[in-house]
Each structure stands twice: as structure tokens, then as C-alpha cells.
Amino acid sequence: MLRAVVVLCAALVLATGCSLAEAQDKPDLTTLSLTELMALDVIAINVLGTHLHPAGQWMIGYEAMFENMDGNRDRTRRLSRSRVLDAYNTAPTDMTMQTHMVTVMYAPTNTLTLMGMLPYIRKSMNHVMRDGTRFKERTEGLGDVEAHALYTLFSTKGLQHRLLLNGGVSFPTGSIDKKDFGPDRSMGENRLEYPMQLGSGTYGLMPGLTYLGQTDELAWGTEFIPTVRLGRNQHDYRLGNRYRWSGWGALKLTEWLSLSGRVDAQRWDNI
């Protein structure tokens, strides 16, 4: 399976006012220029543990992610379409997924930030049968809602080094009963396969740790956040646990330009 991902992200920050004496630790973001705002690294794309805020601050974020997947694999080995059709009557050829994520964050204290994430998902998958017949399945709707808490375990003066504790819970709000027509519409709709469903059908725990480092010109960090599925859903299956590690770095070139890179590794257990 080849995967291409494009992420677009925007955030609206609502900050409380602060005195000049507090400005270094709790900046009033409503008074900053665009250059100053970006320098604070208010939101980092697809890195959960960097979203920290000073006490009393709210943030509303929107993220759009587009994924395109092509081909099939057995573990790390690529499978040809004919090989899949030797074993099954139908083979998926490609799949696209759009995720629109709304995030709301609030910091009751300087060391604790709370976050809720609401995803809306659209999926489509193309198939081919042994006789050459092609058809497409589609589904869309609300995914699994997540709630997170980020707590600062340790930080040095000036925030050059920080260690954060992540705690999250996913709720089974996404449907696992979605149906669509197959190649023969006279057969009616059937419940779609696992990848086309919108949720897991079970609760999940997401504990993790994040390390952040920063100087005037450099920023770096690493994060480990697993997703542990609890129990089985109403159809008597459970999605596999997922273990995700990320490492990243950024270099400030000018006041308006920086370079950054991220490595992301994931392990998915079997369903």
C-alpha cells in the first residue's frame, strides 16, 4: 500500500490579556504580529504534544488531511492485483480519505492543557473483481471523538527543555455499521469492510510522553503515543493497538523563514 498525505492546518487563538511583567511567560497573542505569532510555534502540524498554552488561553483549530492509498501488501511485501484475486473474488485497487478535524483547547493552568478533537471523515474505495467488473464504495460521517490532557512534568528555566505527559481517551462515536452497494445493486446494501468504517466501536487509551527542546535558532523534539483498544465492539472484533513514534527538528533561517523535518514511525497490531 502506497500512501500520500497532504495536511492543511489553521488555528484561531483566543488569549486573555496579561501585564507587561507577565508578557514573557504568558504573551497576549492578540497584540502580536504574524511574524511574532509564528515564532511562538502556536500549532505544529500533526504533532500532538506540542500544543501547550498559558493559563486561561483558548484555541480553536481546524486541520484538513487528504490521503491517497494505492496497491496491496502482505506485511511489508507488495502483492500484485492478480495475486490478491487468486485468493479473493474482489481486490481493492485504491482508496482516498478526507479528514476534517476541529480541535478545541483550553489551559486551566500554566502546566495543564485540555483538548477535544472532533473528526468528520469521507472515504471512497475502488474495487475490481475476477471477471473485470469494477465498483466503488463510499462512506462519510463523524469519526471517533478524542479527549486529551497535556501536563508539564519538567521544564528548565526559559523553557529550553520540557518533558510532557500525554493522557488521552477515544470514544466510539464513529459508526461501524456503514453500508453501501456492491457490484450488483439488486443485492442491496451490505455492511462495509473494516477500512471503510468510520470508527473503532471501542474505547481507547492514549498515554504518552513528549520531549521538547529549543534554542533561539533550533527546535527539536520526540514523542511516543500508543493507542490501546479496550474490549471488543458490538460486532465482536477489536481494531489492533497502534504504537506511534515521532521525531522532528526545525532551523530558523530568518525572522520569516524556517526549515523543519519530521520522521514518523507506526506499528499497527492485527485486528
Short mmCIF file of the C-alpha atoms (twelve columns), coordinates in Angstrom:
data_MODEL
# 
_entry.id   MODEL 
# 
loop_
_atom_site.group_PDB 
_atom_site.id 
_atom_site.type_symbol 
_atom_site.label_atom_id 
_atom_site.label_alt_id 
_atom_site.label_comp_id 
_atom_site.label_asym_id 
_atom_site.label_seq_id 
_atom_site.Cartn_x 
_atom_site.Cartn_y 
_atom_site.Cartn_z 
_atom_site.pdbx_PDB_model_num 
ATOM 1   C CA . MET A 1   0.000   0.000   0.000   1 
ATOM 2   C CA . LEU A 2   1.440   3.330   -1.076  1 
ATOM 3   C CA . ARG A 3   0.205   6.348   0.840   1 
ATOM 4   C CA . ALA A 4   0.387   10.040  0.056   1 
ATOM 5   C CA . VAL A 5   -0.748  12.539  2.679   1 
ATOM 6   C CA . VAL A 6   -1.365  16.271  2.409   1 
ATOM 7   C CA . VAL A 7   -2.208  18.269  5.547   1 
ATOM 8   C CA . LEU A 8   -3.555  21.820  5.713   1 
ATOM 9   C CA . CYS A 9   -3.887  23.461  9.106   1 
ATOM 10  C CA . ALA A 10  -5.237  26.714  10.518  1 
ATOM 11  C CA . ALA A 11  -5.826  27.933  14.064  1 
ATOM 12  C CA . LEU A 12  -7.722  30.736  15.760  1 
ATOM 13  C CA . VAL A 13  -6.302  31.639  19.165  1 
ATOM 14  C CA . LEU A 14  -8.320  33.468  21.825  1 
ATOM 15  C CA . ALA A 15  -5.971  34.691  24.558  1 
ATOM 16  C CA . THR A 16  -6.580  36.537  27.802  1 
ATOM 17  C CA . GLY A 17  -4.725  39.775  28.436  1 
ATOM 18  C CA . CYS A 18  -1.589  39.905  30.616  1 
ATOM 19  C CA . SER A 19  0.569   42.555  32.237  1 
ATOM 20  C CA . LEU A 20  3.970   43.573  30.925  1 
ATOM 21  C CA . ALA A 21  5.619   41.681  33.752  1 
ATOM 22  C CA . GLU A 22  3.879   38.503  32.609  1 
ATOM 23  C CA . ALA A 23  4.424   39.022  28.890  1 
ATOM 24  C CA . GLN A 24  7.481   36.776  28.623  1 
ATOM 25  C CA . ASP A 25  5.694   33.761  30.115  1 
ATOM 26  C CA . LYS A 26  2.097   34.493  29.022  1 
ATOM 27  C CA . PRO A 27  2.041   36.606  25.843  1 
ATOM 28  C CA . ASP A 28  -1.153  38.332  24.727  1 
ATOM 29  C CA . LEU A 29  -1.362  36.747  21.267  1 
ATOM 30  C CA . THR A 30  -3.977  39.274  20.115  1 
ATOM 31  C CA . THR A 31  -1.315  42.013  20.141  1 
ATOM 32  C CA . LEU A 32  1.385   40.127  18.199  1 
ATOM 33  C CA . SER A 33  2.288   40.490  14.542  1 
ATOM 34  C CA . LEU A 34  2.043   37.496  12.200  1 
ATOM 35  C CA . THR A 35  5.837   37.041  12.359  1 
ATOM 36  C CA . GLU A 36  5.816   37.081  16.172  1 
ATOM 37  C CA . LEU A 37  2.846   34.724  16.294  1 
ATOM 38  C CA . MET A 38  4.515   32.130  14.072  1 
ATOM 39  C CA . ALA A 39  7.724   32.378  16.123  1 
ATOM 40  C CA . LEU A 40  5.793   31.102  19.156  1 
ATOM 41  C CA . ASP A 41  5.039   27.822  17.323  1 
ATOM 42  C CA . VAL A 42  1.404   28.033  18.404  1 
ATOM 43  C CA . ILE A 43  0.449   24.948  16.447  1 
ATOM 44  C CA . ALA A 44  2.680   22.272  14.924  1 
ATOM 45  C CA . ILE A 45  1.159   20.162  12.182  1 
ATOM 46  C CA . ASN A 46  0.332   16.607  13.236  1 
ATOM 47  C CA . VAL A 47  2.453   16.660  16.418  1 
ATOM 48  C CA . LEU A 48  0.039   16.285  19.317  1 
ATOM 49  C CA . GLY A 49  2.260   17.009  22.307  1 
ATOM 50  C CA . THR A 50  3.459   20.472  21.231  1 
ATOM 51  C CA . HIS A 51  0.094   22.127  21.802  1 
ATOM 52  C CA . LEU A 52  0.711   23.866  25.144  1 
ATOM 53  C CA . HIS A 53  -0.810  27.148  26.237  1 
ATOM 54  C CA . PRO A 54  -0.543  29.594  29.164  1 
ATOM 55  C CA . ALA A 55  -3.264  29.647  31.816  1 
ATOM 56  C CA . GLY A 56  -6.634  30.968  30.674  1 
ATOM 57  C CA . GLN A 57  -5.934  30.661  26.946  1 
ATOM 58  C CA . TRP A 58  -8.328  29.081  24.431  1 
ATOM 59  C CA . MET A 59  -7.514  27.818  20.960  1 
ATOM 60  C CA . ILE A 60  -9.780  26.645  18.155  1 
ATOM 61  C CA . GLY A 61  -8.024  24.772  15.343  1 
ATOM 62  C CA . TYR A 62  -9.031  23.221  12.041  1 
ATOM 63  C CA . GLU A 63  -6.999  20.608  10.166  1 
ATOM 64  C CA . ALA A 64  -7.767  19.094  6.762   1 
ATOM 65  C CA . MET A 65  -5.962  15.893  5.806   1 
ATOM 66  C CA . PHE A 66  -6.167  14.162  2.417   1 
ATOM 67  C CA . GLU A 67  -4.824  10.632  1.979   1 
ATOM 68  C CA . ASN A 68  -4.470  8.533   -1.151  1 
ATOM 69  C CA . MET A 69  -3.579  4.832   -0.857  1 
ATOM 70  C CA . ASP A 70  -2.738  2.547   -3.770  1 
ATOM 71  C CA . GLY A 71  -1.955  -1.160  -4.030  1 
ATOM 72  C CA . ASN A 72  -1.888  -4.026  -1.521  1 
ATOM 73  C CA . ARG A 73  0.682   -5.547  0.821   1 
ATOM 74  C CA . ASP A 74  1.078   -8.614  2.987   1 
ATOM 75  C CA . ARG A 75  3.062   -7.160  5.901   1 
ATOM 76  C CA . THR A 76  5.927   -5.382  4.049   1 
ATOM 77  C CA . ARG A 77  5.661   -7.450  0.851   1 
ATOM 78  C CA . ARG A 78  3.847   -5.879  -2.087  1 
ATOM 79  C CA . LEU A 79  1.118   -8.024  -3.666  1 
ATOM 80  C CA . SER A 80  0.077   -7.805  -7.296  1 
ATOM 81  C CA . ARG A 81  -3.613  -7.440  -8.086  1 
ATOM 82  C CA . SER A 82  -3.685  -10.881 -9.724  1 
ATOM 83  C CA . ARG A 83  -2.196  -12.436 -6.570  1 
ATOM 84  C CA . VAL A 84  -4.976  -10.945 -4.475  1 
ATOM 85  C CA . LEU A 85  -7.620  -12.158 -6.951  1 
ATOM 86  C CA . ASP A 86  -6.193  -15.675 -6.779  1 
ATOM 87  C CA . ALA A 87  -7.244  -15.787 -3.134  1 
ATOM 88  C CA . TYR A 88  -10.288 -13.477 -3.137  1 
ATOM 89  C CA . ASN A 89  -13.120 -12.728 -5.515  1 
ATOM 90  C CA . THR A 90  -12.584 -8.973  -5.155  1 
ATOM 91  C CA . ALA A 91  -9.450  -6.835  -4.797  1 
ATOM 92  C CA . PRO A 92  -9.267  -3.177  -3.683  1 
ATOM 93  C CA . THR A 93  -7.261  -1.044  -6.120  1 
ATOM 94  C CA . ASP A 94  -7.033  2.355   -4.420  1 
ATOM 95  C CA . MET A 95  -8.598  4.361   -1.605  1 
ATOM 96  C CA . THR A 96  -8.926  8.030   -0.735  1 
ATOM 97  C CA . MET A 97  -9.781  9.523   2.644   1 
ATOM 98  C CA . GLN A 98  -10.540 13.083  3.723   1 
ATOM 99  C CA . THR A 99  -10.457 14.005  7.407   1 
ATOM 100 C CA . HIS A 100 -11.684 17.365  8.651   1 
ATOM 101 C CA . MET A 101 -10.609 17.808  12.277  1 
ATOM 102 C CA . VAL A 102 -11.893 20.511  14.635  1 
ATOM 103 C CA . THR A 103 -9.821  20.964  17.788  1 
ATOM 104 C CA . VAL A 104 -10.728 22.964  20.897  1 
ATOM 105 C CA . MET A 105 -8.099  23.574  23.580  1 
ATOM 106 C CA . TYR A 106 -8.131  25.288  26.973  1 
ATOM 107 C CA . ALA A 107 -5.404  25.708  29.596  1 
ATOM 108 C CA . PRO A 108 -6.751  25.927  33.180  1 
ATOM 109 C CA . THR A 109 -3.156  26.318  34.478  1 
ATOM 110 C CA . ASN A 110 0.286   27.011  33.014  1 
ATOM 111 C CA . THR A 111 1.188   23.310  33.322  1 
ATOM 112 C CA . LEU A 112 -2.081  21.704  32.134  1 
ATOM 113 C CA . THR A 113 -3.759  21.972  28.723  1 
ATOM 114 C CA . LEU A 114 -7.030  20.204  27.876  1 
ATOM 115 C CA . MET A 115 -8.035  19.330  24.319  1 
ATOM 116 C CA . GLY A 116 -11.023 17.867  22.468  1 
ATOM 117 C CA . MET A 117 -10.866 16.621  18.855  1 
ATOM 118 C CA . LEU A 118 -13.888 16.121  16.576  1 
ATOM 119 C CA . PRO A 119 -13.234 14.420  13.185  1 
ATOM 120 C CA . TYR A 120 -15.510 14.301  10.139  1 
ATOM 121 C CA . ILE A 121 -14.395 11.635  7.642   1 
ATOM 122 C CA . ARG A 122 -15.087 10.841  3.983   1 
ATOM 123 C CA . LYS A 123 -13.839 7.613   2.394   1 
ATOM 124 C CA . SER A 124 -14.017 6.004   -1.034  1 
ATOM 125 C CA . MET A 125 -12.503 2.738   -2.253  1 
ATOM 126 C CA . ASN A 126 -12.309 1.324   -5.789  1 
ATOM 127 C CA . HIS A 127 -12.507 -2.439  -6.380  1 
ATOM 128 C CA . VAL A 128 -12.065 -4.888  -9.228  1 
ATOM 129 C CA . MET A 129 -13.478 -8.420  -9.456  1 
ATOM 130 C CA . ARG A 130 -12.082 -11.528 -11.131 1 
ATOM 131 C CA . ASP A 131 -14.355 -11.017 -14.143 1 
ATOM 132 C CA . GLY A 132 -13.114 -7.433  -14.574 1 
ATOM 133 C CA . THR A 133 -16.158 -5.741  -13.038 1 
ATOM 134 C CA . ARG A 134 -15.289 -2.528  -11.203 1 
ATOM 135 C CA . PHE A 135 -17.231 -0.722  -8.493  1 
ATOM 136 C CA . LYS A 136 -16.720 1.947   -5.803  1 
ATOM 137 C CA . GLU A 137 -17.769 2.087   -2.158  1 
ATOM 138 C CA . ARG A 138 -18.300 5.382   -0.310  1 
ATOM 139 C CA . THR A 139 -18.954 6.400   3.262   1 
ATOM 140 C CA . GLU A 140 -18.825 9.558   5.368   1 
ATOM 141 C CA . GLY A 141 -19.715 10.831  8.808   1 
ATOM 142 C CA . LEU A 142 -18.429 11.553  12.287  1 
ATOM 143 C CA . GLY A 143 -15.367 9.611   13.476  1 
ATOM 144 C CA . ASP A 144 -14.227 8.731   17.000  1 
ATOM 145 C CA . VAL A 145 -14.088 11.794  19.270  1 
ATOM 146 C CA . GLU A 146 -10.929 12.192  21.378  1 
ATOM 147 C CA . ALA A 147 -10.223 13.996  24.659  1 
ATOM 148 C CA . HIS A 148 -6.633  14.744  25.740  1 
ATOM 149 C CA . ALA A 149 -4.755  16.321  28.628  1 
ATOM 150 C CA . LEU A 150 -1.158  17.594  28.354  1 
ATOM 151 C CA . TYR A 151 0.744   18.111  31.591  1 
ATOM 152 C CA . THR A 152 4.247   19.552  32.016  1 
ATOM 153 C CA . LEU A 153 6.268   17.151  34.149  1 
ATOM 154 C CA . PHE A 154 9.546   19.077  33.913  1 
ATOM 155 C CA . SER A 155 10.854  22.266  32.329  1 
ATOM 156 C CA . THR A 156 14.083  24.238  32.627  1 
ATOM 157 C CA . LYS A 157 14.193  27.987  33.070  1 
ATOM 158 C CA . GLY A 158 13.462  29.675  29.766  1 
ATOM 159 C CA . LEU A 159 11.686  26.502  28.533  1 
ATOM 160 C CA . GLN A 160 14.802  25.201  26.748  1 
ATOM 161 C CA . HIS A 161 13.919  21.637  27.749  1 
ATOM 162 C CA . ARG A 162 10.449  20.312  28.551  1 
ATOM 163 C CA . LEU A 163 9.036   16.865  29.336  1 
ATOM 164 C CA . LEU A 164 5.289   16.446  28.893  1 
ATOM 165 C CA . LEU A 165 2.853   13.727  29.941  1 
ATOM 166 C CA . ASN A 166 0.045   12.969  27.474  1 
ATOM 167 C CA . GLY A 167 -3.211  11.337  28.507  1 
ATOM 168 C CA . GLY A 168 -5.995  10.677  26.037  1 
ATOM 169 C CA . VAL A 169 -9.240  8.747   25.593  1 
ATOM 170 C CA . SER A 170 -11.047 7.979   22.326  1 
ATOM 171 C CA . PHE A 171 -14.808 7.443   22.374  1 
ATOM 172 C CA . PRO A 172 -16.685 5.081   19.992  1 
ATOM 173 C CA . THR A 173 -18.726 7.805   18.285  1 
ATOM 174 C CA . GLY A 174 -17.757 6.749   14.743  1 
ATOM 175 C CA . SER A 175 -20.114 4.282   13.064  1 
ATOM 176 C CA . ILE A 176 -19.082 0.659   12.454  1 
ATOM 177 C CA . ASP A 177 -22.396 -0.128  10.707  1 
ATOM 178 C CA . LYS A 178 -21.933 1.784   7.452   1 
ATOM 179 C CA . LYS A 179 -23.332 0.072   4.347   1 
ATOM 180 C CA . ASP A 180 -23.119 0.586   0.580   1 
ATOM 181 C CA . PHE A 181 -23.950 -1.184  -2.674  1 
ATOM 182 C CA . GLY A 182 -21.571 -3.689  -4.236  1 
ATOM 183 C CA . PRO A 183 -21.206 -4.523  -7.958  1 
ATOM 184 C CA . ASP A 184 -24.765 -5.904  -8.118  1 
ATOM 185 C CA . ARG A 185 -27.148 -3.245  -6.836  1 
ATOM 186 C CA . SER A 186 -30.034 -5.707  -6.922  1 
ATOM 187 C CA . MET A 187 -28.421 -7.448  -3.908  1 
ATOM 188 C CA . GLY A 188 -28.977 -4.339  -1.804  1 
ATOM 189 C CA . GLU A 189 -26.507 -2.720  0.601   1 
ATOM 190 C CA . ASN A 190 -24.031 -4.678  2.715   1 
ATOM 191 C CA . ARG A 191 -22.008 -3.667  5.770   1 
ATOM 192 C CA . LEU A 192 -18.646 -2.337  4.611   1 
ATOM 193 C CA . GLU A 193 -15.255 -3.816  5.459   1 
ATOM 194 C CA . TYR A 194 -13.069 -2.586  8.348   1 
ATOM 195 C CA . PRO A 195 -11.115 0.153   6.494   1 
ATOM 196 C CA . MET A 196 -14.326 1.770   5.225   1 
ATOM 197 C CA . GLN A 197 -15.953 2.104   8.645   1 
ATOM 198 C CA . LEU A 198 -15.685 5.472   10.411  1 
ATOM 199 C CA . GLY A 199 -14.846 4.357   13.934  1 
ATOM 200 C CA . SER A 200 -13.432 1.588   16.076  1 
ATOM 201 C CA . GLY A 201 -16.545 0.686   18.064  1 
ATOM 202 C CA . THR A 202 -14.473 0.567   21.280  1 
ATOM 203 C CA . TYR A 203 -12.935 2.952   23.767  1 
ATOM 204 C CA . GLY A 204 -9.198  3.561   23.504  1 
ATOM 205 C CA . LEU A 205 -6.470  4.840   25.819  1 
ATOM 206 C CA . MET A 206 -3.646  7.066   24.500  1 
ATOM 207 C CA . PRO A 207 -0.930  7.546   27.134  1 
ATOM 208 C CA . GLY A 208 2.366   9.061   26.011  1 
ATOM 209 C CA . LEU A 209 5.428   11.213  26.597  1 
ATOM 210 C CA . THR A 210 6.756   14.214  24.666  1 
ATOM 211 C CA . TYR A 211 10.171  15.894  24.911  1 
ATOM 212 C CA . LEU A 212 10.707  19.401  23.535  1 
ATOM 213 C CA . GLY A 213 13.996  21.282  23.163  1 
ATOM 214 C CA . GLN A 214 14.548  24.812  21.897  1 
ATOM 215 C CA . THR A 215 17.197  27.495  21.436  1 
ATOM 216 C CA . ASP A 216 16.996  30.816  19.620  1 
ATOM 217 C CA . GLU A 217 17.725  29.161  16.269  1 
ATOM 218 C CA . LEU A 218 16.880  25.470  16.750  1 
ATOM 219 C CA . ALA A 219 13.907  23.418  17.935  1 
ATOM 220 C CA . TRP A 220 13.711  19.646  18.274  1 
ATOM 221 C CA . GLY A 221 11.642  17.004  19.979  1 
ATOM 222 C CA . THR A 222 10.394  13.452  20.145  1 
ATOM 223 C CA . GLU A 223 7.087   11.875  21.066  1 
ATOM 224 C CA . PHE A 224 5.694   8.393   21.758  1 
ATOM 225 C CA . ILE A 225 1.913   7.913   21.953  1 
ATOM 226 C CA . PRO A 226 0.313   4.449   21.679  1 
ATOM 227 C CA . THR A 227 -3.389  3.791   21.141  1 
ATOM 228 C CA . VAL A 228 -4.585  0.848   23.235  1 
ATOM 229 C CA . ARG A 229 -8.010  -0.578  22.309  1 
ATOM 230 C CA . LEU A 230 -10.269 -1.714  25.162  1 
ATOM 231 C CA . GLY A 231 -12.544 -4.736  24.743  1 
ATOM 232 C CA . ARG A 232 -14.472 -5.773  21.644  1 
ATOM 233 C CA . ASN A 233 -17.203 -3.865  19.844  1 
ATOM 234 C CA . GLN A 234 -20.783 -4.916  19.104  1 
ATOM 235 C CA . HIS A 235 -19.640 -6.929  16.064  1 
ATOM 236 C CA . ASP A 236 -17.201 -8.915  18.236  1 
ATOM 237 C CA . TYR A 237 -13.925 -7.557  16.880  1 
ATOM 238 C CA . ARG A 238 -11.326 -5.054  18.050  1 
ATOM 239 C CA . LEU A 239 -9.005  -2.930  15.949  1 
ATOM 240 C CA . GLY A 240 -5.314  -3.575  16.630  1 
ATOM 241 C CA . ASN A 241 -3.322  -1.401  19.002  1 
ATOM 242 C CA . ARG A 242 -1.234  1.308   17.351  1 
ATOM 243 C CA . TYR A 243 2.207   2.470   18.516  1 
ATOM 244 C CA . ARG A 244 3.434   5.773   17.103  1 
ATOM 245 C CA . TRP A 245 6.807   7.491   17.477  1 
ATOM 246 C CA . SER A 246 7.742   10.878  16.003  1 
ATOM 247 C CA . GLY A 247 10.971  12.854  15.969  1 
ATOM 248 C CA . TRP A 248 11.382  16.329  14.498  1 
ATOM 249 C CA . GLY A 249 13.669  19.301  14.191  1 
ATOM 250 C CA . ALA A 250 13.458  22.874  12.903  1 
ATOM 251 C CA . LEU A 251 16.034  25.509  11.985  1 
ATOM 252 C CA . LYS A 252 15.226  29.216  11.978  1 
ATOM 253 C CA . LEU A 253 16.851  30.864  8.945   1 
ATOM 254 C CA . THR A 254 15.361  34.350  9.152   1 
ATOM 255 C CA . GLU A 255 12.573  36.100  11.045  1 
ATOM 256 C CA . TRP A 256 10.103  34.877  8.409   1 
ATOM 257 C CA . LEU A 257 11.605  31.585  7.172   1 
ATOM 258 C CA . SER A 258 12.473  28.261  8.815   1 
ATOM 259 C CA . LEU A 259 13.152  24.702  7.706   1 
ATOM 260 C CA . SER A 260 11.704  21.698  9.504   1 
ATOM 261 C CA . GLY A 261 11.558  17.934  9.112   1 
ATOM 262 C CA . ARG A 262 9.813   15.083  10.884  1 
ATOM 263 C CA . VAL A 263 10.191  11.304  10.982  1 
ATOM 264 C CA . ASP A 264 7.097   9.292   11.869  1 
ATOM 265 C CA . ALA A 265 7.055   5.532   12.561  1 
ATOM 266 C CA . GLN A 266 3.984   3.443   13.345  1 
ATOM 267 C CA . ARG A 267 3.265   -0.166  14.222  1 
ATOM 268 C CA . TRP A 268 -0.284  -1.480  13.865  1 
ATOM 269 C CA . ASP A 269 -1.287  -4.740  15.507  1 
ATOM 270 C CA . ASN A 270 -3.682  -7.117  13.749  1 
ATOM 271 C CA . ILE A 271 -7.426  -6.785  14.096  1 
# 
